[in-house]
PDB file of C-alpha atoms in Angstrom:
ATOM      1  CA  UNK A  16      -7.388 -15.850  27.897  1.00  0.00           C
ATOM      2  CA  UNK A  17     -10.490 -14.370  29.559  1.00  0.00           C
ATOM      3  CA  UNK A  18     -13.563 -16.397  30.357  1.00  0.00           C
ATOM      4  CA  UNK A  19     -15.982 -16.475  27.410  1.00  0.00           C
ATOM      5  CA  UNK A  20     -13.588 -15.022  24.783  1.00  0.00           C
ATOM      6  CA  UNK A  21     -15.339 -13.096  22.025  1.00  0.00           C
ATOM      7  CA  UNK A  22     -14.917 -13.674  18.284  1.00  0.00           C
ATOM      8  CA  UNK A  23     -16.613 -11.648  15.540  1.00  0.00           C
ATOM      9  CA  UNK A  24     -16.942 -12.503  11.845  1.00  0.00           C
ATOM     10  CA  UNK A  25     -17.790  -9.653   9.466  1.00  0.00           C
ATOM     11  CA  UNK A  26     -18.802 -10.636   5.936  1.00  0.00           C
ATOM     12  CA  UNK A  27     -18.543  -7.965   3.250  1.00  0.00           C
ATOM     13  CA  UNK A  28     -20.961  -8.294   0.323  1.00  0.00           C
ATOM     14  CA  UNK A  29     -18.332  -6.576  -1.748  1.00  0.00           C
ATOM     15  CA  UNK A  30     -19.522  -7.312  -5.276  1.00  0.00           C
ATOM     16  CA  UNK A  31     -22.297  -8.754  -7.399  1.00  0.00           C
ATOM     17  CA  UNK A  32     -22.869 -12.481  -6.992  1.00  0.00           C
ATOM     18  CA  UNK A  33     -23.471 -15.338  -9.418  1.00  0.00           C
ATOM     19  CA  UNK A  34     -26.359 -17.813  -9.382  1.00  0.00           C
ATOM     20  CA  UNK A  35     -23.870 -20.583  -8.543  1.00  0.00           C
ATOM     21  CA  UNK A  36     -22.722 -18.638  -5.473  1.00  0.00           C
ATOM     22  CA  UNK A  37     -26.331 -18.051  -4.461  1.00  0.00           C
ATOM     23  CA  UNK A  38     -26.982 -21.791  -4.755  1.00  0.00           C
ATOM     24  CA  UNK A  39     -24.014 -22.606  -2.510  1.00  0.00           C
ATOM     25  CA  UNK A  40     -25.215 -20.283   0.246  1.00  0.00           C
ATOM     26  CA  UNK A  41     -28.855 -21.354  -0.150  1.00  0.00           C
ATOM     27  CA  UNK A  42     -27.955 -25.041   0.223  1.00  0.00           C
ATOM     28  CA  UNK A  43     -25.753 -24.346   3.247  1.00  0.00           C
ATOM     29  CA  UNK A  44     -28.484 -22.416   5.080  1.00  0.00           C
ATOM     30  CA  UNK A  45     -31.198 -24.887   4.066  1.00  0.00           C
ATOM     31  CA  UNK A  46     -29.240 -27.846   5.480  1.00  0.00           C
ATOM     32  CA  UNK A  47     -27.946 -26.243   8.675  1.00  0.00           C
ATOM     33  CA  UNK A  48     -30.431 -23.608   9.851  1.00  0.00           C
ATOM     34  CA  UNK A  49     -33.628 -25.138  11.170  1.00  0.00           C
ATOM     35  CA  UNK A  50     -35.284 -22.101  12.725  1.00  0.00           C
ATOM     36  CA  UNK A  51     -35.956 -20.188   9.505  1.00  0.00           C
ATOM     37  CA  UNK A  52     -36.694 -20.962   5.847  1.00  0.00           C
ATOM     38  CA  UNK A  53     -36.142 -18.863   2.760  1.00  0.00           C
ATOM     39  CA  UNK A  54     -37.800 -19.053  -0.675  1.00  0.00           C
ATOM     40  CA  UNK A  55     -35.441 -19.787  -3.549  1.00  0.00           C
ATOM     41  CA  UNK A  56     -34.982 -16.420  -5.337  1.00  0.00           C
ATOM     42  CA  UNK A  57     -31.538 -16.412  -7.002  1.00  0.00           C
ATOM     43  CA  UNK A  58     -32.092 -13.120  -8.836  1.00  0.00           C
ATOM     44  CA  UNK A  59     -33.231 -11.261  -5.726  1.00  0.00           C
ATOM     45  CA  UNK A  60     -30.386  -9.300  -4.084  1.00  0.00           C
ATOM     46  CA  UNK A  61     -32.238  -9.096  -0.769  1.00  0.00           C
ATOM     47  CA  UNK A  62     -32.575 -12.881  -0.774  1.00  0.00           C
ATOM     48  CA  UNK A  63     -28.812 -13.239  -1.260  1.00  0.00           C
ATOM     49  CA  UNK A  64     -28.214 -10.823   1.613  1.00  0.00           C
ATOM     50  CA  UNK A  65     -30.550 -12.889   3.795  1.00  0.00           C
ATOM     51  CA  UNK A  66     -28.735 -16.118   2.909  1.00  0.00           C
ATOM     52  CA  UNK A  67     -25.379 -14.610   3.806  1.00  0.00           C
ATOM     53  CA  UNK A  68     -26.828 -13.089   6.970  1.00  0.00           C
ATOM     54  CA  UNK A  69     -27.336 -16.663   8.229  1.00  0.00           C
ATOM     55  CA  UNK A  70     -24.373 -18.313   6.490  1.00  0.00           C
ATOM     56  CA  UNK A  71     -21.985 -17.437   9.315  1.00  0.00           C
ATOM     57  CA  UNK A  72     -24.087 -19.376  11.824  1.00  0.00           C
ATOM     58  CA  UNK A  73     -24.496 -22.231   9.342  1.00  0.00           C
ATOM     59  CA  UNK A  74     -20.726 -22.588   9.050  1.00  0.00           C
ATOM     60  CA  UNK A  75     -20.485 -22.991  12.812  1.00  0.00           C
ATOM     61  CA  UNK A  76     -22.954 -25.870  12.735  1.00  0.00           C
ATOM     62  CA  UNK A  77     -21.305 -27.899  10.006  1.00  0.00           C
ATOM     63  CA  UNK A  78     -19.229 -30.020  12.388  1.00  0.00           C
ATOM     64  CA  UNK A  79     -21.677 -31.963  14.581  1.00  0.00           C
ATOM     65  CA  UNK A  80     -23.436 -29.028  16.174  1.00  0.00           C
ATOM     66  CA  UNK A  81     -27.081 -28.077  16.554  1.00  0.00           C
ATOM     67  CA  UNK A  82     -28.795 -24.726  17.034  1.00  0.00           C
ATOM     68  CA  UNK A  83     -31.087 -24.205  20.032  1.00  0.00           C
ATOM     69  CA  UNK A  84     -33.440 -21.286  20.638  1.00  0.00           C
ATOM     70  CA  UNK A  85     -34.369 -20.222  24.148  1.00  0.00           C
ATOM     71  CA  UNK A  86     -36.740 -17.668  25.572  1.00  0.00           C
ATOM     72  CA  UNK A  87     -36.584 -14.148  24.136  1.00  0.00           C
ATOM     73  CA  UNK A  88     -35.336 -15.672  20.877  1.00  0.00           C
ATOM     74  CA  UNK A  89     -31.759 -16.124  22.043  1.00  0.00           C
ATOM     75  CA  UNK A  90     -29.730 -18.729  20.176  1.00  0.00           C
ATOM     76  CA  UNK A  91     -26.869 -20.963  21.214  1.00  0.00           C
ATOM     77  CA  UNK A  92     -25.122 -23.872  19.527  1.00  0.00           C
ATOM     78  CA  UNK A  93     -24.572 -27.207  21.262  1.00  0.00           C
ATOM     79  CA  UNK A  94     -21.796 -29.548  20.227  1.00  0.00           C
ATOM     80  CA  UNK A  95     -22.936 -33.131  19.725  1.00  0.00           C
ATOM     81  CA  UNK A  96     -20.724 -35.667  21.469  1.00  0.00           C
ATOM     82  CA  UNK A  97     -21.278 -39.424  21.468  1.00  0.00           C
ATOM     83  CA  UNK A  98     -20.619 -39.674  25.217  1.00  0.00           C
ATOM     84  CA  UNK A  99     -19.919 -36.132  26.395  1.00  0.00           C
ATOM     85  CA  UNK A 100     -18.160 -35.570  29.710  1.00  0.00           C
ATOM     86  CA  UNK A 101     -20.644 -33.372  31.597  1.00  0.00           C
ATOM     87  CA  UNK A 102     -18.121 -30.655  32.451  1.00  0.00           C
ATOM     88  CA  UNK A 103     -16.865 -30.451  28.873  1.00  0.00           C
ATOM     89  CA  UNK A 104     -20.408 -30.338  27.513  1.00  0.00           C
ATOM     90  CA  UNK A 105     -21.486 -27.560  29.919  1.00  0.00           C
ATOM     91  CA  UNK A 106     -18.620 -25.319  28.822  1.00  0.00           C
ATOM     92  CA  UNK A 107     -18.913 -26.057  25.093  1.00  0.00           C
ATOM     93  CA  UNK A 108     -21.986 -23.928  24.333  1.00  0.00           C
ATOM     94  CA  UNK A 109     -21.556 -21.228  21.684  1.00  0.00           C
ATOM     95  CA  UNK A 110     -23.753 -18.168  22.072  1.00  0.00           C
ATOM     96  CA  UNK A 111     -24.076 -15.982  18.992  1.00  0.00           C
ATOM     97  CA  UNK A 112     -25.911 -13.058  17.487  1.00  0.00           C
ATOM     98  CA  UNK A 113     -26.311 -11.952  13.866  1.00  0.00           C
ATOM     99  CA  UNK A 114     -26.523  -8.405  12.501  1.00  0.00           C
ATOM    100  CA  UNK A 115     -26.828  -6.949   9.016  1.00  0.00           C
ATOM    101  CA  UNK A 116     -26.731  -3.482   7.465  1.00  0.00           C
ATOM    102  CA  UNK A 117     -26.528  -2.813   3.739  1.00  0.00           C
ATOM    103  CA  UNK A 118     -23.300  -4.478   2.497  1.00  0.00           C
ATOM    104  CA  UNK A 119     -22.159  -5.832   5.864  1.00  0.00           C
ATOM    105  CA  UNK A 120     -23.225  -9.032   7.645  1.00  0.00           C
ATOM    106  CA  UNK A 121     -21.805  -9.821  11.062  1.00  0.00           C
ATOM    107  CA  UNK A 122     -21.843 -12.485  13.739  1.00  0.00           C
ATOM    108  CA  UNK A 123     -20.597 -12.155  17.317  1.00  0.00           C
ATOM    109  CA  UNK A 124     -19.988 -15.371  19.253  1.00  0.00           C
ATOM    110  CA  UNK A 125     -18.525 -16.636  22.503  1.00  0.00           C
ATOM    111  CA  UNK A 126     -18.066 -20.050  24.121  1.00  0.00           C
ATOM    112  CA  UNK A 127     -18.714 -21.199  27.672  1.00  0.00           C
ATOM    113  CA  UNK A 128     -21.702 -22.014  29.885  1.00  0.00           C
ATOM    114  CA  UNK A 129     -25.118 -21.523  28.294  1.00  0.00           C
ATOM    115  CA  UNK A 130     -26.456 -19.016  30.844  1.00  0.00           C
ATOM    116  CA  UNK A 131     -23.457 -16.783  30.129  1.00  0.00           C
ATOM    117  CA  UNK A 132     -22.907 -17.084  26.386  1.00  0.00           C
ATOM    118  CA  UNK A 133     -26.469 -16.149  25.377  1.00  0.00           C
ATOM    119  CA  UNK A 134     -25.924 -12.585  26.640  1.00  0.00           C
ATOM    120  CA  UNK A 135     -24.132 -11.385  23.530  1.00  0.00           C
ATOM    121  CA  UNK A 136     -25.284  -8.949  20.863  1.00  0.00           C
ATOM    122  CA  UNK A 137     -23.889  -7.246  17.779  1.00  0.00           C
ATOM    123  CA  UNK A 138     -25.059  -3.865  16.557  1.00  0.00           C
ATOM    124  CA  UNK A 139     -24.083  -2.045  13.384  1.00  0.00           C
ATOM    125  CA  UNK A 140     -24.374   1.757  13.742  1.00  0.00           C
ATOM    126  CA  UNK A 141     -26.029   1.862  17.208  1.00  0.00           C
ATOM    127  CA  UNK A 142     -24.962   0.969  20.763  1.00  0.00           C
ATOM    128  CA  UNK A 143     -28.583   0.421  21.767  1.00  0.00           C
ATOM    129  CA  UNK A 144     -29.006  -2.268  19.113  1.00  0.00           C
ATOM    130  CA  UNK A 145     -26.170  -4.374  20.487  1.00  0.00           C
ATOM    131  CA  UNK A 146     -27.471  -4.100  24.059  1.00  0.00           C
ATOM    132  CA  UNK A 147     -31.095  -4.859  23.183  1.00  0.00           C
ATOM    133  CA  UNK A 148     -30.089  -7.915  21.183  1.00  0.00           C
ATOM    134  CA  UNK A 149     -27.834  -9.161  23.965  1.00  0.00           C
ATOM    135  CA  UNK A 150     -30.666  -9.000  26.521  1.00  0.00           C
ATOM    136  CA  UNK A 151     -33.295 -10.265  24.071  1.00  0.00           C
ATOM    137  CA  UNK A 152     -35.560  -7.206  23.897  1.00  0.00           C
ATOM    138  CA  UNK A 153     -38.335  -7.418  21.272  1.00  0.00           C
ATOM    139  CA  UNK A 154     -38.664  -5.365  18.096  1.00  0.00           C
ATOM    140  CA  UNK A 155     -40.294  -2.041  18.892  1.00  0.00           C
ATOM    141  CA  UNK A 156     -38.457  -1.544  22.184  1.00  0.00           C
ATOM    142  CA  UNK A 157     -38.266   2.157  23.126  1.00  0.00           C
ATOM    143  CA  UNK A 158     -34.686   3.312  22.496  1.00  0.00           C
ATOM    144  CA  UNK A 159     -35.309   6.376  24.645  1.00  0.00           C
ATOM    145  CA  UNK A 160     -35.141   4.180  27.759  1.00  0.00           C
ATOM    146  CA  UNK A 161     -31.417   3.597  27.158  1.00  0.00           C
ATOM    147  CA  UNK A 162     -28.786   6.319  27.534  1.00  0.00           C
ATOM    148  CA  UNK A 163     -25.125   5.931  26.555  1.00  0.00           C
ATOM    149  CA  UNK A 164     -22.531   8.413  27.794  1.00  0.00           C
ATOM    150  CA  UNK A 165     -19.680   7.101  25.674  1.00  0.00           C
ATOM    151  CA  UNK A 166     -17.228   9.873  26.587  1.00  0.00           C
ATOM    152  CA  UNK A 167     -17.432   8.986  30.292  1.00  0.00           C
ATOM    153  CA  UNK A 168     -17.878   5.242  29.717  1.00  0.00           C
ATOM    154  CA  UNK A 169     -21.341   5.006  31.286  1.00  0.00           C
ATOM    155  CA  UNK A 170     -24.658   3.485  30.263  1.00  0.00           C
ATOM    156  CA  UNK A 171     -28.112   3.689  31.830  1.00  0.00           C
ATOM    157  CA  UNK A 172     -31.428   1.897  31.440  1.00  0.00           C
ATOM    158  CA  UNK A 173     -34.519   3.709  32.790  1.00  0.00           C
ATOM    159  CA  UNK A 174     -32.187   6.034  34.681  1.00  0.00           C
ATOM    160  CA  UNK A 175     -30.324   3.201  36.423  1.00  0.00           C
ATOM    161  CA  UNK A 176     -26.685   2.329  35.577  1.00  0.00           C
ATOM    162  CA  UNK A 177     -26.023  -0.813  33.576  1.00  0.00           C
ATOM    163  CA  UNK A 178     -23.673  -3.053  35.552  1.00  0.00           C
ATOM    164  CA  UNK A 179     -21.365  -5.719  34.158  1.00  0.00           C
ATOM    165  CA  UNK A 180     -21.559  -4.888  30.458  1.00  0.00           C
ATOM    166  CA  UNK A 181     -18.642  -4.782  28.026  1.00  0.00           C
ATOM    167  CA  UNK A 182     -19.058  -2.776  24.814  1.00  0.00           C
ATOM    168  CA  UNK A 183     -16.395  -3.323  22.158  1.00  0.00           C
ATOM    169  CA  UNK A 184     -16.384  -0.670  19.455  1.00  0.00           C
ATOM    170  CA  UNK A 185     -14.738  -0.855  16.042  1.00  0.00           C
ATOM    171  CA  UNK A 186     -15.027   0.546  12.523  1.00  0.00           C
ATOM    172  CA  UNK A 187     -15.470  -1.481   9.331  1.00  0.00           C
ATOM    173  CA  UNK A 188     -14.271   0.133   6.090  1.00  0.00           C
ATOM    174  CA  UNK A 189     -15.450  -1.575   2.907  1.00  0.00           C
ATOM    175  CA  UNK A 190     -14.819  -1.152  -0.794  1.00  0.00           C
ATOM    176  CA  UNK A 191     -17.936  -2.370  -2.607  1.00  0.00           C
ATOM    177  CA  UNK A 192     -18.226  -2.843  -6.371  1.00  0.00           C
ATOM    178  CA  UNK A 193     -21.340  -1.113  -7.726  1.00  0.00           C
ATOM    179  CA  UNK A 194     -21.259  -1.787 -11.441  1.00  0.00           C
ATOM    180  CA  UNK A 195     -17.964  -0.349 -12.678  1.00  0.00           C
ATOM    181  CA  UNK A 196     -17.427   1.850  -9.596  1.00  0.00           C
ATOM    182  CA  UNK A 197     -15.891   1.063  -6.207  1.00  0.00           C
ATOM    183  CA  UNK A 198     -17.967   2.653  -3.461  1.00  0.00           C
ATOM    184  CA  UNK A 199     -16.369   3.158  -0.054  1.00  0.00           C
ATOM    185  CA  UNK A 200     -18.659   2.409   2.890  1.00  0.00           C
ATOM    186  CA  UNK A 201     -17.922   2.837   6.597  1.00  0.00           C
ATOM    187  CA  UNK A 202     -19.777   1.187   9.477  1.00  0.00           C
ATOM    188  CA  UNK A 203     -19.558   1.689  13.221  1.00  0.00           C
ATOM    189  CA  UNK A 204     -19.940  -1.677  14.966  1.00  0.00           C
ATOM    190  CA  UNK A 205     -20.525  -2.529  18.615  1.00  0.00           C
ATOM    191  CA  UNK A 206     -20.374  -5.918  20.310  1.00  0.00           C
ATOM    192  CA  UNK A 207     -22.115  -6.072  23.710  1.00  0.00           C
ATOM    193  CA  UNK A 208     -21.523  -8.850  26.239  1.00  0.00           C
ATOM    194  CA  UNK A 209     -22.588  -9.289  29.859  1.00  0.00           C
ATOM    195  CA  UNK A 210     -19.542 -10.155  31.988  1.00  0.00           C
ATOM    196  CA  UNK A 211     -21.468 -10.628  35.237  1.00  0.00           C
ATOM    197  CA  UNK A 212     -23.101  -8.595  38.039  1.00  0.00           C
ATOM    198  CA  UNK A 213     -19.785  -7.803  39.743  1.00  0.00           C
ATOM    199  CA  UNK A 214     -17.957  -6.600  36.618  1.00  0.00           C
ATOM    200  CA  UNK A 215     -17.550  -2.937  35.770  1.00  0.00           C
ATOM    201  CA  UNK A 216     -19.303  -1.656  32.659  1.00  0.00           C
ATOM    202  CA  UNK A 217     -16.707  -0.490  30.166  1.00  0.00           C
ATOM    203  CA  UNK A 218     -16.255   0.668  26.588  1.00  0.00           C
ATOM    204  CA  UNK A 219     -13.322  -0.685  24.602  1.00  0.00           C
ATOM    205  CA  UNK A 220     -12.251   0.961  21.334  1.00  0.00           C
ATOM    206  CA  UNK A 221     -10.282  -0.937  18.705  1.00  0.00           C
ATOM    207  CA  UNK A 222      -9.082   1.305  15.895  1.00  0.00           C
ATOM    208  CA  UNK A 223      -6.044  -0.329  14.276  1.00  0.00           C
ATOM    209  CA  UNK A 224      -5.987  -3.594  12.298  1.00  0.00           C
ATOM    210  CA  UNK A 225      -3.510  -5.074  14.787  1.00  0.00           C
ATOM    211  CA  UNK A 226      -5.873  -4.367  17.691  1.00  0.00           C
ATOM    212  CA  UNK A 227      -8.768  -5.964  15.863  1.00  0.00           C
ATOM    213  CA  UNK A 228      -7.198  -9.032  14.314  1.00  0.00           C
ATOM    214  CA  UNK A 229      -7.142 -11.033  17.564  1.00  0.00           C
ATOM    215  CA  UNK A 230     -10.950 -11.137  17.755  1.00  0.00           C
ATOM    216  CA  UNK A 231     -12.483  -9.716  14.539  1.00  0.00           C
ATOM    217  CA  UNK A 232     -12.146 -11.452  11.178  1.00  0.00           C
ATOM    218  CA  UNK A 233     -13.209  -9.777   7.936  1.00  0.00           C
ATOM    219  CA  UNK A 234     -14.145 -11.952   4.957  1.00  0.00           C
ATOM    220  CA  UNK A 235     -15.734 -11.285   1.567  1.00  0.00           C
ATOM    221  CA  UNK A 236     -17.911 -13.216  -0.891  1.00  0.00           C
ATOM    222  CA  UNK A 237     -14.938 -14.937  -2.543  1.00  0.00           C
ATOM    223  CA  UNK A 238     -13.607 -16.215   0.773  1.00  0.00           C
ATOM    224  CA  UNK A 239     -17.054 -17.349   1.905  1.00  0.00           C
ATOM    225  CA  UNK A 240     -17.768 -19.455  -1.179  1.00  0.00           C
ATOM    226  CA  UNK A 241     -14.281 -20.995  -1.034  1.00  0.00           C
ATOM    227  CA  UNK A 242     -14.704 -22.268   2.520  1.00  0.00           C
ATOM    228  CA  UNK A 243     -18.210 -23.744   2.075  1.00  0.00           C
ATOM    229  CA  UNK A 244     -17.095 -26.812   0.008  1.00  0.00           C
ATOM    230  CA  UNK A 245     -14.345 -27.599   2.540  1.00  0.00           C
ATOM    231  CA  UNK A 246     -16.801 -27.707   5.434  1.00  0.00           C
ATOM    232  CA  UNK A 247     -19.588 -29.490   3.580  1.00  0.00           C
ATOM    233  CA  UNK A 248     -17.387 -32.239   2.098  1.00  0.00           C
TER     234      UNK A 248
END
């Protein structure tokens, strides 16, 4: 297993939700996520999307963990031990990043030392999004400063090559219930992670389910609401 292994959860908002399901997600986020608060709006679809956008991170924090925010808005999760061995504690940090687009909510995460795990980002549709989120660039950053030559596996920032970055690329195909119709939606997703200043920047494509299943897990609303009671009991 490589240092700082990557795991991605992709949550499909694949159907309409009930008020009871909204309440489950709202309570989970309210109890576990301290850095943001949401008004209670059970009939608002955007509010439900926002709750689920943060539900993935909330699930990670259910078992004696706390969220910490550093400079540039980067988040990592610390495990709470009664008397933690220093070495174990230092390598137990979980860096993560959340992304959302229409019917798809995602979270990329990795575990290891804090200064390494915070350099992770997840983008849906764009390479630049995943990179900017991994380095902590603010909203409004000029995308024109970044150039991706995907065919030749190269990336540049302000004309200088990006060194040490790993870009994992995969496609998410969803079937979403819109009233009585099933609408098929496709998303291009990119997970960016900094492997270190001596690593070679590379693009990794994962196209088949077998290639993806070792590090990407797809879940839907039904699966999400089933697991919440088990973790909150």
